[in-house]
Amino acid sequence: MFASLQRLFDSSTLSPHGICLLWEPGLIWLHVISDAMIAAAYFSIPVALAIFVSKRRDVAFGWVFWAFALFILFCGFTHVLSIVTLWVPIYGIEGIVKLLTAVASIVTAVMLWPLLPKLLALPSPSQLREAEDMLRQSQQVTGGVAHDFNNLLTVISGNLEIAARSVQSDSGVRRERLVRVIGNASSSAQRAAVLTQQLLTHARGEPPDLKPAYQAPLATAVPVRDATAPVVGSPGNETILVVEDEDTVRSFLVETLQDLNYKVREAADGSAALALFKTGRFHVDLLLTDIIMPGLNGRELADELHRLKPDLKVLFMTGYAGNAVGDQDRPDDDVSLLQKPLTQTVLAARIREMLDKH
């Protein structure tokens, strides 16, 4: 074995490739330059593949890139040895490198062919873009449905609360039964509100929380507020500008605030509210506005009104989850966010909290 290896690496009786080219400088340098360029390219490809796989560990079948990089690396060495053997007949070493290259190429091919069906099954860039578009549309639709659903819940739960308070002043079995029925309906509405929050979570691309803790926050939901609990209103000298594009929601807000002894001005959109405010025919203590509205949205309206009245307090409403207000250039005391669905109790408490701050 040792003698065979010794003969393999013994180049004393061999002639370099340059002799075959008759040491013609033009031919020799043609081979040198060509092999050098090929070797340089072959050496750069594994480096690029290594950087790519190292930075993108999420790439499927990353080990195939490593196998291909090893094969290309050996190919580069064969071209380097082709240059060396023009002057030094180390054909044994060249043969060993070629053998290693052959092994690497066979291993790469053997691993690659079984993977071909899986590689072909991977989504193309156009398919990924299409899936992203569908997901984005689904999120928009889900968010829109949840927003509308929260508006409905505001009307349902708010009017139920008003009805419960109106019958609480009377007595009798029928009144008690009516209070109990209204309370059940209000509880169902608030349980639906919990489900809506899960729908909004899905709209943001987050997995819904369906853990047994959640199944229990759903069973109890938010307790029905006692219709006999005191609701603090206005002394009668405070005016609120209500801006809401949904007619039924705006009607509930106006009626609720009037029941709380507030003076109310209303507008169906931001532009109408801005025009109404600019008339200067009334004083506004607080702006109560939905954020998402066609045309001039709630945030833009608040910015415009703050230019006219810097100390105006603003209470935003939204049927969407998350921080829809964003960064504000004004004190936190002047801006607040109220999540729909709304009830008379929550609305009254938040408005008084803001108006009572100095």
XYZ file of N, CA and C in Angstrom, residues 76-259:
552
model
N -12.837 24.254 -7.965
C -11.867 25.338 -8.036
C -10.450 24.843 -7.860
N -10.252 23.892 -6.923
C -8.907 23.346 -6.705
C -8.390 22.597 -7.935
N -9.285 21.908 -8.659
C -8.824 21.190 -9.860
C -8.265 22.146 -10.901
N -8.845 23.332 -11.014
C -8.343 24.311 -11.988
C -7.035 24.939 -11.516
N -6.870 25.087 -10.199
C -5.587 25.570 -9.685
C -4.480 24.552 -10.000
N -4.769 23.273 -9.784
C -3.769 22.236 -10.060
C -3.487 22.108 -11.547
N -4.458 22.435 -12.388
C -4.209 22.430 -13.830
C -3.157 23.474 -14.198
N -3.139 24.571 -13.469
C -2.110 25.591 -13.703
C -0.760 25.094 -13.210
N -0.756 24.480 -11.999
C 0.509 24.015 -11.410
C 1.158 22.948 -12.277
N 0.337 22.022 -12.808
C 0.904 20.903 -13.585
C 1.428 21.327 -14.952
N 1.257 22.583 -15.326
C 1.918 23.064 -16.539
C 3.426 23.080 -16.354
N 3.870 23.277 -15.081
C 5.301 23.318 -14.798
C 5.755 22.187 -13.872
N 4.853 21.729 -12.954
C 5.218 20.685 -11.996
C 4.288 19.494 -12.188
N 4.815 18.335 -12.519
C 3.975 17.164 -12.833
C 3.463 16.445 -11.589
N 2.635 17.132 -10.758
C 2.074 16.498 -9.554
C 0.715 15.902 -9.907
N 0.752 14.935 -10.808
C -0.494 14.360 -11.305
C -1.195 13.496 -10.264
N -0.410 12.957 -9.306
C -1.032 12.149 -8.253
C -1.936 12.993 -7.365
N -1.401 14.163 -6.951
C -2.220 15.074 -6.129
C -3.427 15.564 -6.923
N -3.215 15.871 -8.201
C -4.317 16.324 -9.050
C -5.392 15.259 -9.156
N -4.961 13.988 -9.252
C -5.923 12.892 -9.338
C -6.730 12.731 -8.059
N -6.052 12.901 -6.889
C -6.761 12.800 -5.611
C -7.833 13.888 -5.497
N -7.462 15.132 -5.884
C -8.417 16.227 -5.832
C -9.601 15.967 -6.768
N -9.310 15.429 -7.947
C -10.393 15.104 -8.875
C -11.304 14.015 -8.303
N -10.687 13.050 -7.582
C -11.482 11.995 -6.960
C -12.415 12.578 -5.901
N -11.868 13.499 -5.067
C -12.695 14.141 -4.058
C -13.820 14.955 -4.705
N -13.482 15.616 -5.824
C -14.503 16.374 -6.559
C -15.597 15.457 -7.081
N -15.203 14.292 -7.576
C -16.174 13.321 -8.089
C -17.090 12.822 -6.978
N -16.486 12.543 -5.800
C -17.293 12.074 -4.674
C -18.295 13.152 -4.249
N -17.799 14.414 -4.144
C -18.682 15.516 -3.744
C -19.804 15.722 -4.749
N -19.481 15.592 -6.040
C -20.511 15.786 -7.064
C -21.556 14.679 -7.016
N -21.090 13.427 -6.785
C -22.036 12.305 -6.718
C -22.940 12.448 -5.499
N -22.358 12.806 -4.343
C -23.156 12.962 -3.123
C -24.197 14.066 -3.307
N -23.756 15.176 -3.910
C -24.693 16.285 -4.138
C -25.831 15.862 -5.052
N -25.500 15.143 -6.132
C -26.526 14.689 -7.068
C -27.488 13.701 -6.424
N -26.938 12.787 -5.612
C -27.779 11.782 -4.956
C -28.755 12.442 -3.984
N -28.293 13.492 -3.292
C -29.179 14.185 -2.355
C -30.174 15.100 -3.056
N -29.762 15.642 -4.223
C -30.601 16.630 -4.891
C -31.806 16.021 -5.583
N -31.620 14.897 -6.254
C -32.719 14.343 -7.046
C -33.941 13.967 -6.214
N -33.778 13.321 -5.037
C -34.983 13.041 -4.233
C -35.688 14.299 -3.740
N -34.915 15.405 -3.634
C -35.517 16.648 -3.158
C -36.254 17.412 -4.249
N -36.045 17.010 -5.493
C -36.618 17.769 -6.603
C -38.127 17.942 -6.497
N -38.914 16.888 -6.184
C -40.374 17.097 -6.054
C -40.728 18.105 -4.956
N -40.001 18.062 -3.819
C -40.271 19.000 -2.737
C -39.900 20.421 -3.145
N -38.783 20.561 -3.867
C -38.374 21.885 -4.324
C -39.386 22.467 -5.307
N -39.897 21.604 -6.186
C -40.900 22.073 -7.145
C -42.207 22.444 -6.459
N -42.455 21.833 -5.293
C -43.699 22.117 -4.574
C -43.643 23.419 -3.792
N -42.443 23.971 -3.617
C -42.331 25.239 -2.896
C -43.056 26.337 -3.665
N -43.749 27.255 -2.963
C -44.483 28.323 -3.655
C -43.530 29.272 -4.371
N -43.953 29.716 -5.534
C -43.171 30.679 -6.304
C -43.369 32.068 -5.728
N -42.508 33.035 -6.088
C -42.701 34.403 -5.598
C -44.078 34.970 -5.931
N -44.579 34.663 -7.132
C -45.910 35.172 -7.490
C -46.990 34.538 -6.625
N -46.836 33.246 -6.293
C -47.810 32.595 -5.420
C -47.760 33.171 -4.004
N -46.546 33.482 -3.534
C -46.407 34.089 -2.213
C -47.055 35.464 -2.173
N -46.835 36.250 -3.241
C -47.461 37.566 -3.300
C -48.975 37.455 -3.315
N -49.481 36.464 -4.060
C -50.929 36.262 -4.117
C -51.482 35.875 -2.747
N -50.738 35.004 -2.034
C -51.171 34.606 -0.695
C -51.151 35.795 0.266
N -50.112 36.640 0.145
C -50.035 37.837 0.990
C -51.190 38.784 0.707
N -51.533 38.937 -0.579
C -52.662 39.801 -0.940
C -53.968 39.264 -0.365
N -54.156 37.941 -0.455
C -55.371 37.341 0.087
C -55.441 37.501 1.605
N -54.284 37.330 2.280
C -54.253 37.504 3.731
C -54.558 38.948 4.104
N -53.983 39.883 3.344
C -54.217 41.296 3.632
C -55.699 41.646 3.453
N -56.301 41.115 2.368
C -57.723 41.366 2.140
C -58.573 40.744 3.240
N -58.182 39.539 3.670
C -58.917 38.875 4.748
C -58.846 39.679 6.034
N -57.658 40.217 6.334
C -57.503 41.020 7.540
C -58.338 42.296 7.460
N -58.355 42.916 6.269
C -59.144 44.140 6.105
C -60.633 43.860 6.277
N -61.091 42.745 5.654
C -62.509 42.387 5.771
C -62.854 42.060 7.219
N -61.980 41.277 7.866
C -62.224 40.905 9.262
C -62.279 42.130 10.152
N -61.314 43.045 9.947
C -61.308 44.266 10.742
C -62.537 45.115 10.502
N -62.971 45.207 9.240
C -64.161 45.986 8.917
C -65.415 45.400 9.528
N -65.532 44.061 9.456
C -66.708 43.396 10.042
C -66.732 43.603 11.552
N -65.558 43.454 12.178
C -65.492 43.633 13.629
C -65.827 45.068 14.026
N -65.368 46.020 13.222
C -65.674 47.434 13.501
C -67.176 47.681 13.454
N -67.827 47.169 12.395
C -69.280 47.332 12.271
C -70.021 46.601 13.395
N -69.487 45.428 13.759
C -70.112 44.655 14.827
C -70.034 45.401 16.154
N -68.903 46.056 16.396
C -68.769 46.842 17.624
C -69.733 48.019 17.639
N -69.974 48.624 16.480
C -70.970 49.692 16.412
C -72.360 49.169 16.788
N -72.698 47.988 16.274
C -73.987 47.384 16.613
C -74.076 47.086 18.098
N -72.980 46.559 18.653
C -72.977 46.250 20.079
C -73.129 47.510 20.921
N -72.552 48.612 20.433
C -72.704 49.871 21.152
C -74.167 50.260 21.255
N -74.879 50.135 20.133
C -76.304 50.473 20.115
C -77.094 49.518 21.000
N -76.793 48.209 20.882
C -77.558 47.209 21.646
C -77.342 47.383 23.140
N -76.077 47.336 23.562
C -75.798 47.385 24.996
C -76.147 48.739 25.585
N -75.905 49.807 24.821
C -76.222 51.138 25.338
C -77.702 51.345 25.545
N -78.521 50.957 24.567
C -79.963 51.120 24.699
C -80.550 50.189 25.750
N -79.963 48.994 25.887
C -80.416 48.098 26.944
C -80.169 48.713 28.317
N -79.034 49.386 28.459
C -78.728 50.026 29.733
C -79.705 51.160 30.028
N -80.009 51.925 28.981
C -80.986 53.004 29.154
C -82.355 52.436 29.535
N -82.746 51.338 28.851
C -84.035 50.712 29.158
C -84.064 50.180 30.577
N -82.960 49.576 31.006
C -82.909 49.030 32.356
C -83.044 50.124 33.397
N -82.422 51.259 33.156
C -82.522 52.375 34.102
C -83.932 52.965 34.120
N -84.578 52.953 32.942
C -85.910 53.561 32.872
C -86.953 52.745 33.607
N -86.792 51.426 33.634
C -87.793 50.592 34.310
C -87.447 50.380 35.775
N -86.212 50.754 36.173
C -85.805 50.514 37.560
C -86.596 51.367 38.548
N -87.106 52.490 38.039
C -87.839 53.392 38.936
C -89.209 52.852 39.320
N -89.755 51.931 38.500
C -91.050 51.343 38.803
C -90.861 50.056 39.587
N -91.937 49.500 40.082
C -91.881 48.262 40.847
C -92.850 47.247 40.254
N -92.818 46.033 40.811
C -93.743 45.007 40.349
C -92.992 43.840 39.728
N -93.672 42.684 39.649
C -93.054 41.469 39.121
C -92.683 41.628 37.660
N -93.591 42.265 36.879
C -93.308 42.429 35.454
C -92.082 43.294 35.254
N -91.918 44.333 36.060
C -90.754 45.188 35.948
C -89.480 44.427 36.287
N -89.557 43.602 37.349
C -88.387 42.815 37.733
C -87.999 41.831 36.634
N -89.023 41.208 36.031
C -88.730 40.280 34.935
C -88.113 41.000 33.753
N -88.618 42.204 33.460
C -88.084 42.975 32.355
C -86.617 43.359 32.610
N -86.329 43.734 33.844
C -84.945 44.064 34.205
C -84.047 42.850 34.010
N -84.554 41.642 34.437
C -83.761 40.423 34.312
C -83.515 40.074 32.851
N -84.543 40.212 32.008
C -84.389 39.908 30.577
C -83.406 40.866 29.914
N -83.552 42.150 30.254
C -82.638 43.139 29.683
C -81.209 42.873 30.138
N -81.066 42.468 31.409
C -79.730 42.146 31.924
C -79.112 40.979 31.183
N -79.898 39.950 30.880
C -79.385 38.809 30.123
C -78.939 39.231 28.728
N -79.757 40.082 28.103
C -79.402 40.554 26.764
C -78.123 41.377 26.801
N -77.989 42.200 27.817
C -76.782 43.012 27.953
C -75.568 42.133 28.181
N -75.729 41.077 28.977
C -74.623 40.152 29.212
C -74.192 39.471 27.923
N -75.181 39.064 27.104
C -74.860 38.436 25.818
C -74.125 39.398 24.896
N -74.552 40.656 24.923
C -73.880 41.650 24.087
C -72.431 41.820 24.502
N -72.169 41.803 25.798
C -70.800 41.972 26.268
C -69.969 40.722 26.007
N -70.586 39.556 26.050
C -69.858 38.341 25.651
C -69.497 38.401 24.177
N -70.403 38.936 23.360
C -70.095 39.106 21.935
C -68.935 40.074 21.747
N -68.825 41.043 22.644
C -67.712 41.995 22.563
C -66.384 41.293 22.788
N -66.356 40.307 23.685
C -65.132 39.529 23.915
C -64.762 38.770 22.649
N -65.758 38.173 22.004
C -65.497 37.468 20.746
C -64.986 38.423 19.676
N -65.504 39.629 19.666
C -65.058 40.614 18.686
C -63.584 40.930 18.857
N -63.128 41.024 20.109
C -61.714 41.295 20.349
C -60.837 40.183 19.778
N -61.323 38.935 19.850
C -60.576 37.835 19.246
C -60.551 37.969 17.726
N -61.660 38.417 17.162
C -61.721 38.639 15.717
C -60.752 39.736 15.299
N -60.652 40.781 16.091
C -59.717 41.864 15.805
C -58.279 41.391 15.937
N -58.021 40.519 16.897
C -56.685 39.951 17.042
C -56.298 39.193 15.790
N -57.245 38.416 15.255
C -56.993 37.697 14.003
C -56.746 38.651 12.856
N -57.444 39.774 12.827
C -57.273 40.748 11.755
C -55.871 41.345 11.757
N -55.214 41.372 12.937
C -53.849 41.883 13.007
C -52.841 40.817 12.655
N -53.286 39.628 12.277
C -52.367 38.575 11.882
C -51.843 37.768 13.045
N -52.433 37.933 14.248
C -51.998 37.197 15.424
C -52.933 36.016 15.640
N -52.410 34.901 16.174
C -53.279 33.744 16.423
C -54.268 34.045 17.532
N -55.524 33.652 17.355
C -56.515 33.904 18.410
C -56.193 33.118 19.668
N -56.486 33.698 20.823
C -56.222 33.061 22.101
C -57.414 32.196 22.483
N -57.265 30.889 22.256
C -58.362 29.960 22.534
C -58.023 29.045 23.707
N -57.137 29.525 24.626
C -56.753 28.730 25.777
C -57.937 28.602 26.740
N -57.917 27.485 27.620
C -59.009 27.327 28.601
C -59.079 28.586 29.532
N -58.141 29.506 29.863
C -58.293 30.719 30.613
C -59.255 31.581 29.907
N -59.062 31.578 28.479
C -59.948 32.380 27.599
C -61.367 31.836 27.609
N -61.516 30.516 27.533
C -62.865 29.927 27.504
C -63.635 30.260 28.783
N -62.888 30.393 29.941
C -63.566 30.740 31.206
C -63.929 32.233 31.189
N -62.401 33.700 30.559
C -62.819 35.020 30.456
C -64.097 35.137 29.638
N -64.606 34.235 28.664
C -65.783 34.178 27.748
C -67.040 33.737 28.506
N -66.941 32.729 29.439
C -68.106 32.231 30.172
C -68.692 33.310 31.082
N -67.785 34.006 31.785
C -68.276 35.032 32.699
C -68.439 36.362 32.010
N -67.597 36.619 30.992
C -67.572 37.880 30.251
C -67.444 39.042 31.225
N -67.954 40.184 30.814
C -67.940 41.356 31.686
C -69.248 41.382 32.454
N -69.200 41.491 33.757
C -70.461 41.469 34.511
C -71.375 42.608 34.108
N -72.671 42.324 34.119
C -73.652 43.338 33.755
C -73.617 44.448 34.799
N -73.482 45.666 34.368
C -73.423 46.782 35.300
C -74.796 47.002 35.940
N -74.765 47.294 37.204
C -75.998 47.509 37.966
C -76.707 48.756 37.449
N -77.952 48.577 37.048
C -78.695 49.706 36.491
C -78.981 50.764 37.538
N -78.825 50.375 38.823
C -79.075 51.354 39.874
C -77.827 52.135 40.241
N -76.659 51.747 39.682
C -75.420 52.453 40.000
C -75.508 53.891 39.508
N -75.014 54.845 40.305
C -75.113 56.252 39.902
C -74.253 56.554 38.687
N -74.786 57.351 37.796
C -74.057 57.807 36.619
C -73.956 59.316 36.702
N -72.735 59.820 36.759
C -72.524 61.252 36.930
C -72.594 61.942 35.579
N -73.449 62.937 35.485
C -73.602 63.691 34.256
C -73.023 65.081 34.373
N -73.653 66.022 33.707
C -73.163 67.391 33.662
C -74.018 68.302 34.533
N -73.413 69.349 35.082
C -74.219 70.341 35.812
C -75.116 71.152 34.893
N -74.926 71.000 33.582
C -75.810 71.653 32.623
C -75.173 72.748 31.810
N -73.911 73.033 32.048
C -73.247 74.122 31.322
C -72.100 73.632 30.451
N -72.076 72.331 30.113
C -70.990 71.746 29.312
C -71.540 71.247 27.982
N -70.772 71.502 26.918
C -71.212 71.128 25.569
C -70.234 70.132 24.961
N -70.775 69.099 24.344
C -69.968 68.071 23.687
C -70.322 68.032 22.205
N -69.291 68.023 21.364
C -69.473 67.877 19.927
C -69.279 66.412 19.567
N -70.337 65.757 19.100
C -70.320 64.331 18.754
C -70.171 64.184 17.245
N -69.159 63.427 16.816
C -68.921 63.196 15.393
C -68.856 61.688 15.169
N -69.820 61.151 14.450
C -69.920 59.702 14.201
C -70.677 59.490 12.902
N -70.095 58.713 11.983
C -70.705 58.535 10.669
C -71.827 57.498 10.672
N -71.860 56.627 11.684
C -72.960 55.661 11.793
C -74.151 56.327 12.476
N -75.275 56.420 11.767
C -76.429 57.156 12.270
C -76.950 56.597 13.590
N -77.051 55.248 13.678
C -77.625 54.653 14.889
C -76.707 54.872 16.093
N -75.406 54.762 15.867
C -74.458 54.987 16.964
C -74.508 56.445 17.401
N -74.546 57.358 16.415
C -74.591 58.778 16.747
C -75.882 59.116 17.505
N -76.983 58.503 17.100
C -78.250 58.743 17.775
C -78.187 58.289 19.229
N -77.596 57.112 19.458
C -77.448 56.615 20.832
C -76.570 57.549 21.664
N -75.456 58.001 21.075
C -74.545 58.890 21.807
C -75.226 60.199 22.183
N -75.943 60.771 21.225
C -76.621 62.040 21.477
C -77.672 61.878 22.577
N -78.487 60.819 22.469
C -79.535 60.600 23.464
C -78.945 60.346 24.843
N -77.868 59.558 24.874
C -77.218 59.259 26.150
C -76.667 60.516 26.807
N -75.984 61.340 26.020
C -75.381 62.553 26.566
C -76.455 63.559 27.001
N -77.534 63.614 26.260
C -78.623 64.506 26.658
C -79.256 64.041 27.967
N -79.376 62.708 28.132
C -79.888 62.171 29.397
C -78.958 62.520 30.553
